[in-house]
CSV table of N, CA and C and ligand atoms in Angstrom, one decimal:
chain,number,residue,atom,x,y,z
I,383,MET,N,10.7,-3.9,-20.8
I,383,MET,CA,10.4,-4.8,-19.7
I,383,MET,C,9.0,-5.4,-19.9
I,384,SER,N,9.0,-6.5,-20.6
I,384,SER,CA,7.7,-7.1,-21.0
I,384,SER,C,7.0,-7.7,-19.8
I,385,ASN,N,7.8,-8.1,-18.8
I,385,ASN,CA,7.2,-8.8,-17.6
I,385,ASN,C,6.7,-7.9,-16.6
I,386,HIS,N,6.8,-6.6,-16.8
I,386,HIS,CA,6.3,-5.6,-15.9
I,386,HIS,C,6.7,-5.9,-14.4
I,387,LYS,N,8.0,-6.0,-14.3
I,387,LYS,CA,8.5,-6.4,-12.9
I,387,LYS,C,8.0,-5.4,-11.8
I,388,THR,N,7.4,-6.0,-10.8
I,388,THR,CA,6.7,-5.1,-9.8
I,388,THR,C,7.1,-5.5,-8.4
I,389,LEU,N,7.4,-4.5,-7.6
I,389,LEU,CA,7.7,-4.7,-6.2
I,389,LEU,C,6.5,-4.3,-5.4
I,390,ILE,N,6.0,-5.1,-4.5
I,390,ILE,CA,5.0,-4.7,-3.5
I,390,ILE,C,5.8,-4.7,-2.2
I,391,ALA,N,6.0,-3.5,-1.7
I,391,ALA,CA,6.8,-3.3,-0.4
I,391,ALA,C,5.8,-2.9,0.7
I,392,TYR,N,5.7,-3.6,1.8
I,392,TYR,CA,4.7,-3.3,2.7
I,392,TYR,C,5.2,-3.5,4.2
I,393,VAL,N,4.4,-2.8,5.1
I,393,VAL,CA,4.7,-3.0,6.5
I,393,VAL,C,3.3,-3.3,7.2
I,394,THR,N,3.3,-4.2,8.0
I,394,THR,CA,2.0,-4.6,8.7
I,394,THR,C,2.3,-4.8,10.2
I,395,LYS,N,1.3,-4.6,11.0
I,395,LYS,CA,1.4,-5.0,12.4
I,395,LYS,C,0.3,-5.9,12.8
I,396,SER,N,-0.9,-5.7,12.3
I,396,SER,CA,-2.1,-6.6,12.6
I,396,SER,C,-2.4,-7.5,11.4
I,397,GLY,N,-1.6,-7.4,10.3
I,397,GLY,CA,-1.7,-8.4,9.3
I,397,GLY,C,-2.5,-8.0,8.0
I,398,VAL,N,-3.3,-6.9,8.1
I,398,VAL,CA,-4.2,-6.6,7.0
I,398,VAL,C,-3.4,-6.1,5.8
I,399,THR,N,-2.4,-5.3,6.0
I,399,THR,CA,-1.6,-4.8,4.9
I,399,THR,C,-1.0,-6.0,4.1
I,400,GLU,N,-0.5,-7.0,4.9
I,400,GLU,CA,0.1,-8.1,4.2
I,400,GLU,C,-1.0,-8.9,3.4
I,401,GLU,N,-2.2,-9.1,4.0
I,401,GLU,CA,-3.3,-9.8,3.3
I,401,GLU,C,-3.6,-9.0,2.0
I,402,ASN,N,-3.7,-7.7,2.1
I,402,ASN,CA,-4.0,-6.9,0.9
I,402,ASN,C,-2.9,-6.9,-0.1
I,403,ALA,N,-1.7,-6.9,0.3
I,403,ALA,CA,-0.5,-7.0,-0.6
I,403,ALA,C,-0.6,-8.3,-1.4
I,404,THR,N,-1.0,-9.4,-0.7
I,404,THR,CA,-1.0,-10.7,-1.3
I,404,THR,C,-2.2,-10.7,-2.4
I,405,ILE,N,-3.3,-10.1,-2.0
I,405,ILE,CA,-4.4,-10.0,-3.0
I,405,ILE,C,-3.9,-9.2,-4.3
I,406,ILE,N,-3.3,-8.1,-4.1
I,406,ILE,CA,-2.8,-7.3,-5.2
I,406,ILE,C,-1.8,-8.1,-6.0
I,407,SER,N,-0.9,-8.7,-5.3
I,407,SER,CA,0.1,-9.5,-6.0
I,407,SER,C,-0.5,-10.6,-6.9
I,408,ASN,N,-1.5,-11.3,-6.3
I,408,ASN,CA,-2.2,-12.4,-7.1
I,408,ASN,C,-2.9,-11.8,-8.3
I,409,VAL,N,-3.6,-10.7,-8.2
I,409,VAL,CA,-4.3,-10.1,-9.3
I,409,VAL,C,-3.3,-9.8,-10.4
I,410,LEU,N,-2.2,-9.1,-10.0
I,410,LEU,CA,-1.2,-8.6,-11.0
I,410,LEU,C,-0.6,-9.8,-11.7
I,411,GLN,N,-0.4,-10.9,-11.0
I,411,GLN,CA,0.3,-12.1,-11.6
I,411,GLN,C,-0.8,-12.8,-12.5
I,412,GLU,N,-1.9,-13.1,-11.9
I,412,GLU,CA,-2.9,-14.0,-12.6
I,412,GLU,C,-3.6,-13.3,-13.7
I,413,ASN,N,-4.0,-12.1,-13.5
I,413,ASN,CA,-4.8,-11.4,-14.5
I,413,ASN,C,-3.9,-10.7,-15.6
I,414,TYR,N,-2.7,-10.4,-15.2
I,414,TYR,CA,-1.9,-9.6,-16.2
I,414,TYR,C,-0.5,-10.2,-16.5
I,415,GLY,N,-0.2,-11.2,-15.8
I,415,GLY,CA,1.1,-11.9,-16.1
I,415,GLY,C,2.3,-11.1,-15.6
I,416,PHE,N,2.1,-10.2,-14.6
I,416,PHE,CA,3.3,-9.4,-14.1
I,416,PHE,C,4.1,-10.4,-13.3
I,417,GLU,N,5.4,-10.0,-13.2
I,417,GLU,CA,6.3,-10.7,-12.3
I,417,GLU,C,6.4,-9.9,-11.0
I,418,VAL,N,5.9,-10.4,-9.9
I,418,VAL,CA,5.8,-9.6,-8.7
I,418,VAL,C,6.6,-10.2,-7.5
I,419,ASP,N,7.3,-9.3,-6.8
I,419,ASP,CA,8.0,-9.6,-5.6
I,419,ASP,C,7.3,-9.0,-4.4
I,420,LEU,N,6.9,-9.7,-3.5
I,420,LEU,CA,6.3,-9.2,-2.2
I,420,LEU,C,7.4,-9.1,-1.2
I,421,VAL,N,7.6,-7.9,-0.7
I,421,VAL,CA,8.7,-7.7,0.3
I,421,VAL,C,8.2,-7.0,1.6
I,422,ASN,N,8.4,-7.7,2.7
I,422,ASN,CA,8.1,-7.1,4.0
I,422,ASN,C,9.2,-6.2,4.4
I,423,LEU,N,8.9,-4.9,4.5
I,423,LEU,CA,10.0,-3.9,4.8
I,423,LEU,C,10.6,-4.0,6.2
I,424,LYS,N,9.8,-4.8,7.1
I,424,LYS,CA,10.4,-5.0,8.4
I,424,LYS,C,11.6,-5.9,8.3
I,425,THR,N,11.5,-6.9,7.5
I,425,THR,CA,12.6,-7.9,7.4
I,425,THR,C,13.6,-7.5,6.3
I,426,SER,N,13.1,-6.8,5.3
I,426,SER,CA,14.0,-6.4,4.2
I,426,SER,C,13.8,-4.9,3.9
I,427,PRO,N,14.4,-4.0,4.8
I,427,PRO,CA,14.0,-2.6,4.6
I,427,PRO,C,14.6,-1.9,3.4
I,428,LYS,N,15.6,-2.5,2.8
I,428,LYS,CA,16.2,-1.8,1.6
I,428,LYS,C,16.3,-2.7,0.4
I,429,PRO,N,15.1,-3.1,-0.2
I,429,PRO,CA,15.2,-3.9,-1.4
I,429,PRO,C,15.9,-3.1,-2.5
I,430,ASP,N,16.5,-3.9,-3.4
I,430,ASP,CA,17.2,-3.3,-4.6
I,430,ASP,C,16.1,-2.9,-5.6
I,431,LEU,N,15.9,-1.6,-5.9
I,431,LEU,CA,14.8,-1.1,-6.7
I,431,LEU,C,15.1,-1.1,-8.2
I,432,THR,N,16.4,-1.2,-8.5
I,432,THR,CA,16.7,-1.0,-9.9
I,432,THR,C,16.0,-1.9,-10.9
I,433,GLN,N,15.7,-3.1,-10.5
I,433,GLN,CA,15.1,-4.1,-11.4
I,433,GLN,C,13.6,-3.8,-11.7
I,434,TYR,N,13.0,-2.9,-10.9
I,434,TYR,CA,11.5,-2.8,-11.0
I,434,TYR,C,11.0,-1.7,-11.9
I,435,GLU,N,9.9,-2.0,-12.6
I,435,GLU,CA,9.2,-1.0,-13.4
I,435,GLU,C,8.2,-0.3,-12.5
I,436,ASN,N,7.5,-1.1,-11.6
I,436,ASN,CA,6.4,-0.6,-10.8
I,436,ASN,C,6.8,-0.9,-9.3
I,437,ILE,N,6.4,0.1,-8.5
I,437,ILE,CA,6.6,-0.1,-7.0
I,437,ILE,C,5.3,0.3,-6.3
I,438,ILE,N,4.8,-0.7,-5.6
I,438,ILE,CA,3.5,-0.5,-4.9
I,438,ILE,C,3.9,-0.5,-3.4
I,439,ILE,N,3.5,0.5,-2.7
I,439,ILE,CA,3.9,0.7,-1.3
I,439,ILE,C,2.6,0.5,-0.4
I,440,GLY,N,2.7,-0.3,0.6
I,440,GLY,CA,1.6,-0.5,1.5
I,440,GLY,C,2.0,-0.4,3.0
I,441,SER,N,1.1,0.3,3.7
I,441,SER,CA,1.4,0.5,5.2
I,441,SER,C,0.1,0.5,5.9
I,442,GLY,N,0.2,0.1,7.2
I,442,GLY,CA,-0.9,0.3,8.1
I,442,GLY,C,-0.8,1.6,8.8
I,443,VAL,N,-1.8,2.0,9.5
I,443,VAL,CA,-1.8,3.3,10.2
I,443,VAL,C,-2.1,3.0,11.7
I,444,ARG,N,-1.4,3.6,12.6
I,444,ARG,CA,-1.7,3.6,14.0
I,444,ARG,C,-1.4,4.9,14.6
I,445,MET,N,-2.2,5.3,15.5
I,445,MET,CA,-2.1,6.6,16.2
I,445,MET,C,-1.9,7.8,15.2
I,446,GLY,N,-2.6,7.7,14.1
I,446,GLY,CA,-2.6,8.8,13.1
I,446,GLY,C,-1.4,8.8,12.2
I,447,MET,N,-0.6,7.7,12.3
I,447,MET,CA,0.7,7.7,11.6
I,447,MET,C,0.9,6.5,10.7
I,448,TRP,N,1.5,6.6,9.6
I,448,TRP,CA,2.0,5.5,8.8
I,448,TRP,C,3.1,4.7,9.7
I,449,TYR,N,3.3,3.5,9.4
I,449,TYR,CA,4.3,2.8,10.1
I,449,TYR,C,5.7,3.3,9.6
I,450,GLY,N,6.6,3.4,10.6
I,450,GLY,CA,7.9,4.0,10.4
I,450,GLY,C,8.7,3.5,9.2
I,451,LYS,N,8.7,2.2,9.0
I,451,LYS,CA,9.6,1.7,8.0
I,451,LYS,C,9.0,2.0,6.6
I,452,ALA,N,7.7,2.1,6.5
I,452,ALA,CA,7.1,2.5,5.2
I,452,ALA,C,7.3,4.0,5.0
I,453,LYS,N,7.2,4.8,6.0
I,453,LYS,CA,7.5,6.3,5.9
I,453,LYS,C,8.9,6.5,5.4
I,454,LYS,N,9.9,5.7,5.9
I,454,LYS,CA,11.3,5.8,5.5
I,454,LYS,C,11.4,5.4,4.1
I,455,PHE,N,10.7,4.4,3.7
I,455,PHE,CA,10.8,3.9,2.3
I,455,PHE,C,10.4,4.9,1.3
I,456,LEU,N,9.4,5.8,1.7
I,456,LEU,CA,8.9,6.8,0.8
I,456,LEU,C,10.0,7.8,0.4
I,457,LYS,N,11.1,7.8,1.2
I,457,LYS,CA,12.1,8.8,0.9
I,457,LYS,C,13.0,8.4,-0.3
I,458,ASN,N,12.8,7.2,-0.8
I,458,ASN,CA,13.6,6.8,-2.0
I,458,ASN,C,13.2,7.7,-3.2
I,459,LYS,N,14.1,7.8,-4.2
I,459,LYS,CA,13.9,8.7,-5.3
I,459,LYS,C,12.8,8.1,-6.3
I,460,PHE,N,12.8,6.8,-6.5
I,460,PHE,CA,11.9,6.2,-7.4
I,460,PHE,C,11.9,6.8,-8.8
I,461,LYS,N,13.1,7.1,-9.3
I,461,LYS,CA,13.2,7.7,-10.6
I,461,LYS,C,12.7,6.8,-11.7
I,462,ASN,N,11.8,7.3,-12.5
I,462,ASN,CA,11.2,6.5,-13.7
I,462,ASN,C,10.5,5.3,-13.3
I,463,LYS,N,9.9,5.3,-12.1
I,463,LYS,CA,9.1,4.1,-11.7
I,463,LYS,C,7.6,4.5,-11.6
I,464,ASN,N,6.8,3.6,-11.9
I,464,ASN,CA,5.3,3.8,-11.6
I,464,ASN,C,5.1,3.5,-10.1
I,465,ILE,N,4.5,4.4,-9.4
I,465,ILE,CA,4.3,4.3,-8.0
I,465,ILE,C,2.8,4.2,-7.7
I,466,ALA,N,2.4,3.3,-6.8
I,466,ALA,CA,1.0,3.2,-6.3
I,466,ALA,C,1.1,3.0,-4.8
I,467,ILE,N,0.1,3.5,-4.1
I,467,ILE,CA,0.1,3.4,-2.6
I,467,ILE,C,-1.2,2.9,-2.1
I,468,PHE,N,-1.1,2.0,-1.1
I,468,PHE,CA,-2.3,1.6,-0.4
I,468,PHE,C,-2.1,1.5,1.1
I,469,LEU,N,-3.1,1.9,1.9
I,469,LEU,CA,-3.0,1.9,3.3
I,469,LEU,C,-4.1,1.0,3.9
I,470,SER,N,-3.9,0.6,5.2
I,470,SER,CA,-4.9,-0.1,6.0
I,470,SER,C,-5.1,0.8,7.2
I,471,SER,N,-6.4,1.2,7.3
I,471,SER,CA,-6.7,2.1,8.4
I,471,SER,C,-8.1,1.8,9.0
I,472,GLY,N,-8.3,1.9,10.3
I,472,GLY,CA,-9.6,1.7,10.9
I,472,GLY,C,-10.6,2.7,10.3
I,473,THR,N,-10.3,4.0,10.3
I,473,THR,CA,-11.2,5.0,9.8
I,473,THR,C,-11.6,4.9,8.4
I,474,ALA,N,-10.7,4.4,7.6
I,474,ALA,CA,-10.9,4.2,6.1
I,474,ALA,C,-12.0,3.2,5.8
I,475,GLY,N,-12.3,2.3,6.8
I,475,GLY,CA,-13.3,1.3,6.6
I,475,GLY,C,-14.7,1.7,6.9
I,476,ASP,N,-14.9,2.9,7.5
I,476,ASP,CA,-16.2,3.4,7.8
I,476,ASP,C,-16.6,4.5,6.9
I,477,PRO,N,-17.7,4.3,6.1
I,477,PRO,CA,-18.0,5.3,5.1
I,477,PRO,C,-18.1,6.7,5.7
I,478,GLU,N,-18.4,6.9,6.9
I,478,GLU,CA,-18.5,8.2,7.5
I,478,GLU,C,-17.2,8.9,7.7
I,479,THR,N,-16.1,8.1,7.9
I,479,THR,CA,-14.8,8.7,8.2
I,479,THR,C,-13.8,8.4,7.0
I,480,TYR,N,-14.3,7.7,6.0
I,480,TYR,CA,-13.4,7.4,4.9
I,480,TYR,C,-12.7,8.6,4.3
I,481,GLY,N,-13.5,9.7,4.0
I,481,GLY,CA,-12.9,10.9,3.4
I,481,GLY,C,-11.8,11.5,4.3
I,482,GLU,N,-12.1,11.4,5.6
I,482,GLU,CA,-11.1,12.0,6.6
I,482,GLU,C,-9.8,11.2,6.5
I,483,ALA,N,-9.9,9.8,6.3
I,483,ALA,CA,-8.7,9.0,6.3
I,483,ALA,C,-7.9,9.3,5.0
I,484,ILE,N,-8.6,9.5,3.9
I,484,ILE,CA,-7.9,9.8,2.6
I,484,ILE,C,-7.2,11.2,2.8
I,485,THR,N,-7.8,12.2,3.4
I,485,THR,CA,-7.2,13.5,3.5
I,485,THR,C,-6.0,13.3,4.5
I,486,LYS,N,-6.2,12.7,5.6
I,486,LYS,CA,-5.1,12.6,6.6
I,486,LYS,C,-4.0,11.7,6.2
I,487,TYR,N,-4.3,10.5,5.8
I,487,TYR,CA,-3.2,9.5,5.6
I,487,TYR,C,-2.7,9.5,4.2
I,488,ILE,N,-3.4,10.0,3.2
I,488,ILE,CA,-2.9,10.0,1.8
I,488,ILE,C,-2.6,11.4,1.4
I,489,ASN,N,-3.6,12.3,1.3
I,489,ASN,CA,-3.3,13.6,0.7
I,489,ASN,C,-2.3,14.4,1.5
I,490,ASN,N,-2.5,14.4,2.8
I,490,ASN,CA,-1.5,15.2,3.6
I,490,ASN,C,-0.1,14.6,3.6
I,491,LYS,N,-0.1,13.3,3.6
I,491,LYS,CA,1.2,12.6,3.6
I,491,LYS,C,1.9,12.8,2.2
I,492,LEU,N,1.2,12.7,1.1
I,492,LEU,CA,1.8,12.9,-0.2
I,492,LEU,C,2.3,14.4,-0.4
I,493,ALA,N,1.6,15.3,0.3
I,493,ALA,CA,2.1,16.7,0.2
I,493,ALA,C,3.5,16.9,0.8
I,494,LYS,N,3.9,16.0,1.7
I,494,LYS,CA,5.2,16.0,2.2
I,494,LYS,C,6.3,15.3,1.4
I,495,PHE,N,5.8,14.6,0.4
I,495,PHE,CA,6.7,13.9,-0.5
I,495,PHE,C,6.4,14.3,-2.0
I,496,PRO,N,6.7,15.6,-2.3
I,496,PRO,CA,6.3,16.1,-3.7
I,496,PRO,C,6.9,15.3,-4.8
I,497,HIS,N,8.0,14.6,-4.6
I,497,HIS,CA,8.6,13.9,-5.7
I,497,HIS,C,7.8,12.6,-6.0
I,498,LEU,N,6.9,12.3,-5.1
I,498,LEU,CA,6.1,11.1,-5.4
I,498,LEU,C,4.8,11.4,-6.1
I,499,LYS,N,4.6,10.8,-7.3
I,499,LYS,CA,3.4,11.1,-8.0
I,499,LYS,C,2.7,9.8,-8.3
I,500,PRO,N,2.0,9.2,-7.3
I,500,PRO,CA,1.5,7.9,-7.5
I,500,PRO,C,0.4,7.9,-8.6
I,501,ILE,N,0.4,6.8,-9.4
I,501,ILE,CA,-0.7,6.7,-10.4
I,501,ILE,C,-2.0,6.2,-9.8
I,502,ALA,N,-1.9,5.7,-8.6
I,502,ALA,CA,-3.1,5.2,-7.8
I,502,ALA,C,-2.8,5.2,-6.4
I,503,SER,N,-3.8,5.6,-5.5
I,503,SER,CA,-3.6,5.5,-4.1
I,503,SER,C,-5.0,5.2,-3.5
I,504,GLU,N,-5.0,4.4,-2.4
I,504,GLU,CA,-6.3,4.1,-1.8
I,504,GLU,C,-6.0,3.7,-0.3
I,505,ALA,N,-7.1,3.9,0.5
I,505,ALA,CA,-7.0,3.5,1.9
I,505,ALA,C,-8.1,2.5,2.1
I,506,PHE,N,-7.7,1.3,2.5
I,506,PHE,CA,-8.7,0.2,2.8
I,506,PHE,C,-9.0,0.1,4.3
I,507,GLY,N,-10.1,-0.5,4.6
I,507,GLY,CA,-10.4,-0.7,6.0
I,507,GLY,C,-9.5,-1.7,6.7
I,508,GLY,N,-9.2,-1.5,7.9
I,508,GLY,CA,-8.4,-2.4,8.7
I,508,GLY,C,-9.1,-3.3,9.7
I,509,ARG,N,-8.4,-3.8,10.6
I,509,ARG,CA,-8.9,-4.7,11.6
I,509,ARG,C,-8.2,-4.5,12.9
I,510,TYR,N,-8.9,-4.5,14.0
I,510,TYR,CA,-8.1,-4.3,15.3
I,510,TYR,C,-8.9,-4.9,16.4
I,511,SER,N,-8.2,-5.3,17.4
I,511,SER,CA,-8.9,-5.7,18.7
I,511,SER,C,-8.0,-5.3,19.8
I,512,GLY,N,-8.6,-5.0,20.9
I,512,GLY,CA,-7.8,-4.5,22.1
I,512,GLY,C,-8.5,-3.4,22.8
I,513,ARG,N,-7.7,-2.5,23.3
I,513,ARG,CA,-8.3,-1.4,24.1
I,513,ARG,C,-9.3,-0.5,23.3
I,514,PHE,N,-9.2,-0.5,22.0
I,514,PHE,CA,-10.1,0.3,21.2
I,514,PHE,C,-11.3,-0.4,20.8
I,515,GLY,N,-11.5,-1.7,21.4
I,515,GLY,CA,-12.6,-2.5,21.0
I,515,GLY,C,-12.2,-3.4,19.9
I,516,ASP,N,-13.2,-4.1,19.3
I,516,ASP,CA,-12.9,-5.1,18.2
I,516,ASP,C,-13.6,-4.6,17.0
I,517,ALA,N,-13.0,-4.6,15.8
I,517,ALA,CA,-13.6,-4.2,14.6
I,517,ALA,C,-12.9,-4.8,13.4
I,518,ASP,N,-13.7,-5.2,12.4
I,518,ASP,CA,-13.1,-5.7,11.2
I,518,ASP,C,-13.7,-5.0,10.0
I,519,TYR,N,-13.0,-4.1,9.4
I,519,TYR,CA,-13.5,-3.4,8.2
I,519,TYR,C,-12.8,-3.8,7.0
I,520,THR,N,-12.2,-5.0,7.0
I,520,THR,CA,-11.5,-5.5,5.8
I,520,THR,C,-12.5,-5.8,4.7
I,521,ASP,N,-12.1,-5.5,3.4
I,521,ASP,CA,-13.0,-5.7,2.3
I,521,ASP,C,-12.1,-6.2,1.1
I,522,PRO,N,-11.8,-7.6,1.1
I,522,PRO,CA,-11.0,-8.1,0.1
I,522,PRO,C,-11.4,-7.8,-1.4
I,523,GLU,N,-12.8,-7.8,-1.5
I,523,GLU,CA,-13.3,-7.5,-2.9
I,523,GLU,C,-12.9,-6.1,-3.4
I,524,LYS,N,-12.9,-5.2,-2.5
I,524,LYS,CA,-12.6,-3.8,-2.8
I,524,LYS,C,-11.1,-3.7,-3.2
I,525,VAL,N,-10.3,-4.5,-2.5
I,525,VAL,CA,-8.8,-4.5,-2.8
I,525,VAL,C,-8.6,-5.2,-4.2
I,526,LYS,N,-9.4,-6.2,-4.4
I,526,LYS,CA,-9.2,-6.9,-5.7
I,526,LYS,C,-9.6,-6.0,-6.9
I,527,GLU,N,-10.7,-5.3,-6.7
I,527,GLU,CA,-11.2,-4.3,-7.7
I,527,GLU,C,-10.1,-3.2,-8.0
I,528,TRP,N,-9.5,-2.7,-6.9
I,528,TRP,CA,-8.5,-1.7,-7.0
I,528,TRP,C,-7.3,-2.2,-7.8
I,529,ALA,N,-6.9,-3.5,-7.5
I,529,ALA,CA,-5.8,-4.1,-8.1
I,529,ALA,C,-6.0,-4.3,-9.6
I,530,ILE,N,-7.3,-4.7,-10.0
I,530,ILE,CA,-7.6,-4.9,-11.4
I,530,ILE,C,-7.5,-3.6,-12.1
I,531,ASN,N,-8.0,-2.5,-11.5
I,531,ASN,CA,-7.8,-1.2,-12.2
I,531,ASN,C,-6.4,-0.7,-12.2
I,532,LEU,N,-5.7,-1.0,-11.2
I,532,LEU,CA,-4.2,-0.7,-11.2
I,532,LEU,C,-3.5,-1.4,-12.3
I,533,GLY,N,-3.8,-2.7,-12.4
I,533,GLY,CA,-3.1,-3.5,-13.5
I,533,GLY,C,-3.4,-2.9,-14.9
I,534,LYS,N,-4.6,-2.4,-15.1
I,534,LYS,CA,-4.9,-1.8,-16.4
I,534,LYS,C,-4.1,-0.6,-16.6
I,535,LYS,N,-3.9,0.2,-15.6
I,535,LYS,CA,-3.1,1.4,-15.8
I,535,LYS,C,-1.6,1.1,-16.0
I,536,LEU,N,-1.2,0.0,-15.4
I,536,LEU,CA,0.3,-0.4,-15.5
I,536,LEU,C,0.6,-1.2,-16.8
I,537,CYS,N,-0.4,-1.6,-17.5
I,537,CYS,CA,-0.1,-2.4,-18.7
I,537,CYS,C,0.5,-1.5,-19.9
C,387,LIG,C1,-3.1,0.7,18.7
C,387,LIG,C2,-3.8,1.0,17.4
C,387,LIG,C3,-3.9,2.3,17.0
C,387,LIG,C4,-4.6,2.6,15.8
C,387,LIG,N1,-4.7,3.9,15.3
C,387,LIG,C5,-5.4,4.1,14.2
C,387,LIG,C6,-5.5,5.5,13.7
C,387,LIG,O1,-5.0,6.5,14.3
C,387,LIG,N2,-6.3,5.7,12.6
C,387,LIG,C7,-6.9,4.7,11.9
C,387,LIG,O2,-7.5,4.9,10.9
C,387,LIG,N3,-6.8,3.4,12.3
C,387,LIG,C8,-6.0,3.1,13.5
C,387,LIG,N4,-5.9,1.8,13.9
C,387,LIG,C9,-6.5,0.7,13.1
C,387,LIG,C10,-5.4,0.1,12.2
C,387,LIG,O3,-5.2,1.0,11.1
C,387,LIG,C11,-5.8,-1.3,11.7
C,387,LIG,O4,-5.5,-2.2,12.7
C,387,LIG,C12,-5.1,-1.7,10.4
C,387,LIG,O5,-5.5,-3.0,10.1
C,387,LIG,C13,-3.5,-1.7,10.6
C,387,LIG,O6,-2.9,-2.2,9.5
C,387,LIG,P1,-2.1,-3.7,9.6
C,387,LIG,O7,-3.2,-4.7,10.0
C,387,LIG,O8,-1.5,-3.9,8.3
C,387,LIG,O9,-1.2,-3.5,10.8
C,387,LIG,C14,-5.2,1.5,15.1
C,387,LIG,C15,-5.1,0.2,15.6
C,387,LIG,C16,-4.4,-0.1,16.7
C,387,LIG,C17,-4.3,-1.5,17.2
């Protein structure tokens, strides 16, 4: 599979995971020539996985939980696929609580899905406004850097 066909499957509510999915897609296409499909799991919850060499899964976090459709997607077998995971979380954007976000939303989650052995995982800062106040912890440069390193691993 010379074109490194890649699926980026994501769920977003406030838009950040979609923005980051787009950044990752652009890097993999422009820097590495990968063929990438971006799929919103809310509108297409069951993409055909057979054609993909790499599957990158993105979700936002609310109330301490991954979004439901992304959680459900993790139950796929993903046999012989390279897997990578990225999250958008308010606490991941603050250096003081970043470690906590990794433990809670990535390490503890992956412990429940032992069949998943991602070659990369990361939690990026999110954005929110409303009763919790207003905050924007997004960092597109960090996402780009992660995608560049991910591309190297997938080549
Ligand atoms: C109602 C609500 C609950 C949230 N709960 C959490 C939380 O428990 N932990 C956290 O790290 N971030 C939390 N956040 C911040 C989100 O993770 C942030 O908005 C992120 O951008 C969500 O991803 P999305 O933009 O792709 O939907 C919350 C945001 C909202 C609006």
